[in-house]
PDB file of C-alpha atoms and ligand atoms in Angstrom:
ATOM      1  CA  MET M   1       0.000   0.000   0.000  1.00  0.00           C
ATOM      2  CA  ASN M   2       1.387   3.405  -0.791  1.00  0.00           C
ATOM      3  CA  LYS M   3       2.156   5.872   1.950  1.00  0.00           C
ATOM      4  CA  ASN M   4      -0.206   8.605   0.676  1.00  0.00           C
ATOM      5  CA  ARG M   5      -3.204   6.280   0.848  1.00  0.00           C
ATOM      6  CA  THR M   6      -2.302   5.322   4.411  1.00  0.00           C
ATOM      7  CA  LEU M   7      -1.921   8.963   5.439  1.00  0.00           C
ATOM      8  CA  ARG M   8      -5.226   9.858   3.816  1.00  0.00           C
ATOM      9  CA  ARG M   9      -6.998   7.020   5.631  1.00  0.00           C
ATOM     10  CA  ASP M  10      -5.509   8.108   8.973  1.00  0.00           C
ATOM     11  CA  PHE M  11      -6.600  11.680   8.313  1.00  0.00           C
ATOM     12  CA  LEU M  12     -10.150  10.566   7.552  1.00  0.00           C
ATOM     13  CA  LYS M  13     -10.295   8.492  10.763  1.00  0.00           C
ATOM     14  CA  ILE M  14      -9.202  11.462  12.867  1.00  0.00           C
ATOM     15  CA  GLY M  15     -11.571  13.795  11.036  1.00  0.00           C
ATOM     16  CA  GLY M  16     -14.463  11.419  11.642  1.00  0.00           C
ATOM     17  CA  ALA M  17     -13.731  11.329  15.368  1.00  0.00           C
ATOM     18  CA  VAL M  18     -13.628  15.121  15.566  1.00  0.00           C
ATOM     19  CA  VAL M  19     -16.909  15.459  13.672  1.00  0.00           C
ATOM     20  CA  ALA M  20     -18.527  12.895  16.006  1.00  0.00           C
ATOM     21  CA  VAL M  21     -17.570  14.928  19.088  1.00  0.00           C
ATOM     22  CA  ILE M  22     -18.656  18.374  17.828  1.00  0.00           C
ATOM     23  CA  PRO M  23     -22.442  17.862  18.191  1.00  0.00           C
ATOM     24  CA  LEU M  24     -22.088  16.885  21.869  1.00  0.00           C
ATOM     25  CA  LEU M  25     -20.117  20.040  22.590  1.00  0.00           C
ATOM     26  CA  ALA M  26     -22.511  22.168  20.583  1.00  0.00           C
ATOM     27  CA  ILE M  27     -25.545  20.917  22.461  1.00  0.00           C
ATOM     28  CA  SER M  28     -24.176  21.235  25.948  1.00  0.00           C
ATOM     29  CA  GLY M  29     -21.620  24.016  25.620  1.00  0.00           C
ATOM     30  CA  ARG M  30     -19.443  22.091  28.080  1.00  0.00           C
ATOM     31  CA  ALA M  31     -16.790  19.576  27.139  1.00  0.00           C
ATOM     32  CA  ASP M  32     -17.544  17.370  30.152  1.00  0.00           C
ATOM     33  CA  ALA M  33     -21.343  17.437  29.868  1.00  0.00           C
ATOM     34  CA  ALA M  34     -23.205  14.412  28.556  1.00  0.00           C
ATOM     35  CA  THR M  35     -26.763  13.193  28.495  1.00  0.00           C
ATOM     36  CA  ASN M  36     -28.194   9.710  27.982  1.00  0.00           C
ATOM     37  CA  ALA M  37     -31.301  10.454  25.949  1.00  0.00           C
ATOM     38  CA  ALA M  38     -32.361   6.819  25.586  1.00  0.00           C
ATOM     39  CA  MET M  39     -32.381   6.166  29.333  1.00  0.00           C
ATOM     40  CA  ARG M  40     -33.996   9.523  30.065  1.00  0.00           C
ATOM     41  CA  THR M  41     -36.841   8.629  27.750  1.00  0.00           C
ATOM     42  CA  SER M  42     -37.117   5.108  29.084  1.00  0.00           C
ATOM     43  CA  LEU M  43     -37.345   6.338  32.690  1.00  0.00           C
ATOM     44  CA  LYS M  44     -39.513   9.352  31.777  1.00  0.00           C
ATOM     45  CA  TYR M  45     -36.959  11.773  33.241  1.00  0.00           C
ATOM     46  CA  GLN M  46     -38.121  15.362  33.683  1.00  0.00           C
ATOM     47  CA  ASN M  47     -36.283  18.503  34.850  1.00  0.00           C
ATOM     48  CA  LYS M  48     -38.860  19.263  37.528  1.00  0.00           C
ATOM     49  CA  PRO M  49     -39.948  17.476  40.709  1.00  0.00           C
ATOM     50  CA  ASN M  50     -42.940  15.194  41.041  1.00  0.00           C
ATOM     51  CA  GLY M  51     -44.509  16.667  44.153  1.00  0.00           C
ATOM     52  CA  ASP M  52     -41.930  16.253  46.898  1.00  0.00           C
ATOM     53  CA  GLN M  53     -40.049  13.592  44.932  1.00  0.00           C
ATOM     54  CA  LYS M  54     -36.891  14.899  43.277  1.00  0.00           C
ATOM     55  CA  CYS M  55     -33.430  13.630  42.361  1.00  0.00           C
ATOM     56  CA  SER M  56     -31.688  15.274  45.329  1.00  0.00           C
ATOM     57  CA  GLY M  57     -33.815  13.059  47.579  1.00  0.00           C
ATOM     58  CA  CYS M  58     -33.238   9.851  45.587  1.00  0.00           C
ATOM     59  CA  VAL M  59     -30.729   7.120  46.482  1.00  0.00           C
ATOM     60  CA  GLN M  60     -29.588   6.980  42.835  1.00  0.00           C
ATOM     61  CA  PHE M  61     -28.537  10.640  42.631  1.00  0.00           C
ATOM     62  CA  VAL M  62     -24.835  11.513  42.425  1.00  0.00           C
ATOM     63  CA  PRO M  63     -24.605  15.173  43.510  1.00  0.00           C
ATOM     64  CA  GLY M  64     -22.673  17.793  41.531  1.00  0.00           C
ATOM     65  CA  LYS M  65     -20.144  20.196  43.030  1.00  0.00           C
ATOM     66  CA  THR M  66     -22.786  22.299  44.765  1.00  0.00           C
ATOM     67  CA  PRO M  67     -26.329  21.484  45.953  1.00  0.00           C
ATOM     68  CA  LYS M  68     -27.796  23.295  42.898  1.00  0.00           C
ATOM     69  CA  ALA M  69     -25.278  21.908  40.353  1.00  0.00           C
ATOM     70  CA  MET M  70     -26.176  19.231  37.821  1.00  0.00           C
ATOM     71  CA  GLY M  71     -25.132  15.771  38.898  1.00  0.00           C
ATOM     72  CA  GLY M  72     -25.310  12.181  37.775  1.00  0.00           C
ATOM     73  CA  CYS M  73     -27.569   9.212  38.373  1.00  0.00           C
ATOM     74  CA  ASN M  74     -26.689   5.572  38.922  1.00  0.00           C
ATOM     75  CA  ALA M  75     -29.784   4.569  36.931  1.00  0.00           C
ATOM     76  CA  ILE M  76     -28.923   6.776  33.902  1.00  0.00           C
ATOM     77  CA  ALA M  77     -25.400   5.764  32.926  1.00  0.00           C
ATOM     78  CA  GLY M  78     -23.023   8.413  31.610  1.00  0.00           C
ATOM     79  CA  ASP M  79     -25.410  11.316  32.144  1.00  0.00           C
ATOM     80  CA  THR M  80     -23.822  14.318  33.884  1.00  0.00           C
ATOM     81  CA  GLU M  81     -26.771  16.700  33.475  1.00  0.00           C
ATOM     82  CA  ILE M  82     -29.246  15.366  36.011  1.00  0.00           C
ATOM     83  CA  SER M  83     -30.952  18.223  37.845  1.00  0.00           C
ATOM     84  CA  PRO M  84     -31.186  17.963  41.647  1.00  0.00           C
ATOM     85  CA  ASP M  85     -34.790  19.130  41.088  1.00  0.00           C
ATOM     86  CA  GLY M  86     -35.459  16.491  38.409  1.00  0.00           C
ATOM     87  CA  TYR M  87     -37.449  13.287  38.675  1.00  0.00           C
ATOM     88  CA  CYS M  88     -37.981   9.962  36.917  1.00  0.00           C
ATOM     89  CA  ILE M  89     -40.045   6.811  37.474  1.00  0.00           C
ATOM     90  CA  ALA M  90     -37.060   5.037  39.085  1.00  0.00           C
ATOM     91  CA  PHE M  91     -37.197   7.445  42.036  1.00  0.00           C
ATOM     92  CA  ALA M  92     -36.298   5.730  45.308  1.00  0.00           C
ATOM     93  CA  LYS M  93     -36.394   7.892  48.417  1.00  0.00           C
ATOM     94  CA  LYS M  94     -33.191   8.166  50.429  1.00  0.00           C
ATOM     95  CA  GLY M  95     -33.390   6.269  53.704  1.00  0.00           C
TER      96      GLY M  95
HETATM   97 FE1  SF4 C 101     -33.417  11.311  39.577  1.00  0.00          FE
HETATM   98 FE2  SF4 C 101     -34.566   9.105  38.624  1.00  0.00          FE
HETATM   99 FE3  SF4 C 101     -31.948   9.171  38.917  1.00  0.00          FE
HETATM  100 FE4  SF4 C 101     -33.499   9.083  41.056  1.00  0.00          FE
HETATM  101  S1  SF4 C 101     -33.306   7.465  39.525  1.00  0.00           S
HETATM  102  S2  SF4 C 101     -31.705  10.422  40.761  1.00  0.00           S
HETATM  103  S3  SF4 C 101     -35.282  10.314  40.379  1.00  0.00           S
HETATM  104  S4  SF4 C 101     -33.156  10.472  37.528  1.00  0.00           S
END
């Protein structure tokens, strides 16, 4: 195989990876932010409480840096944008 073809293929691989990352950054505006849309939909996640049930009071919630900061959820893998005031059908009240 000639060297130019190999270089071109490597360039295309890198370019594809960069293009795949851009939409995530564009949506969130933060390099470390990520959402898991499929799990959110499956668990009917919403950004507001359900009465007195909210993520900050759920055993699955992984708090952010401050009480009001977005956090994570053990039931929604890879999602870093879970609101402490959010809610989903997997809610389980902290003991
Ligand atoms: Fe919030 Fe649902 Fe995760 Fe509990 S399981 S922290 S209610 S998203």
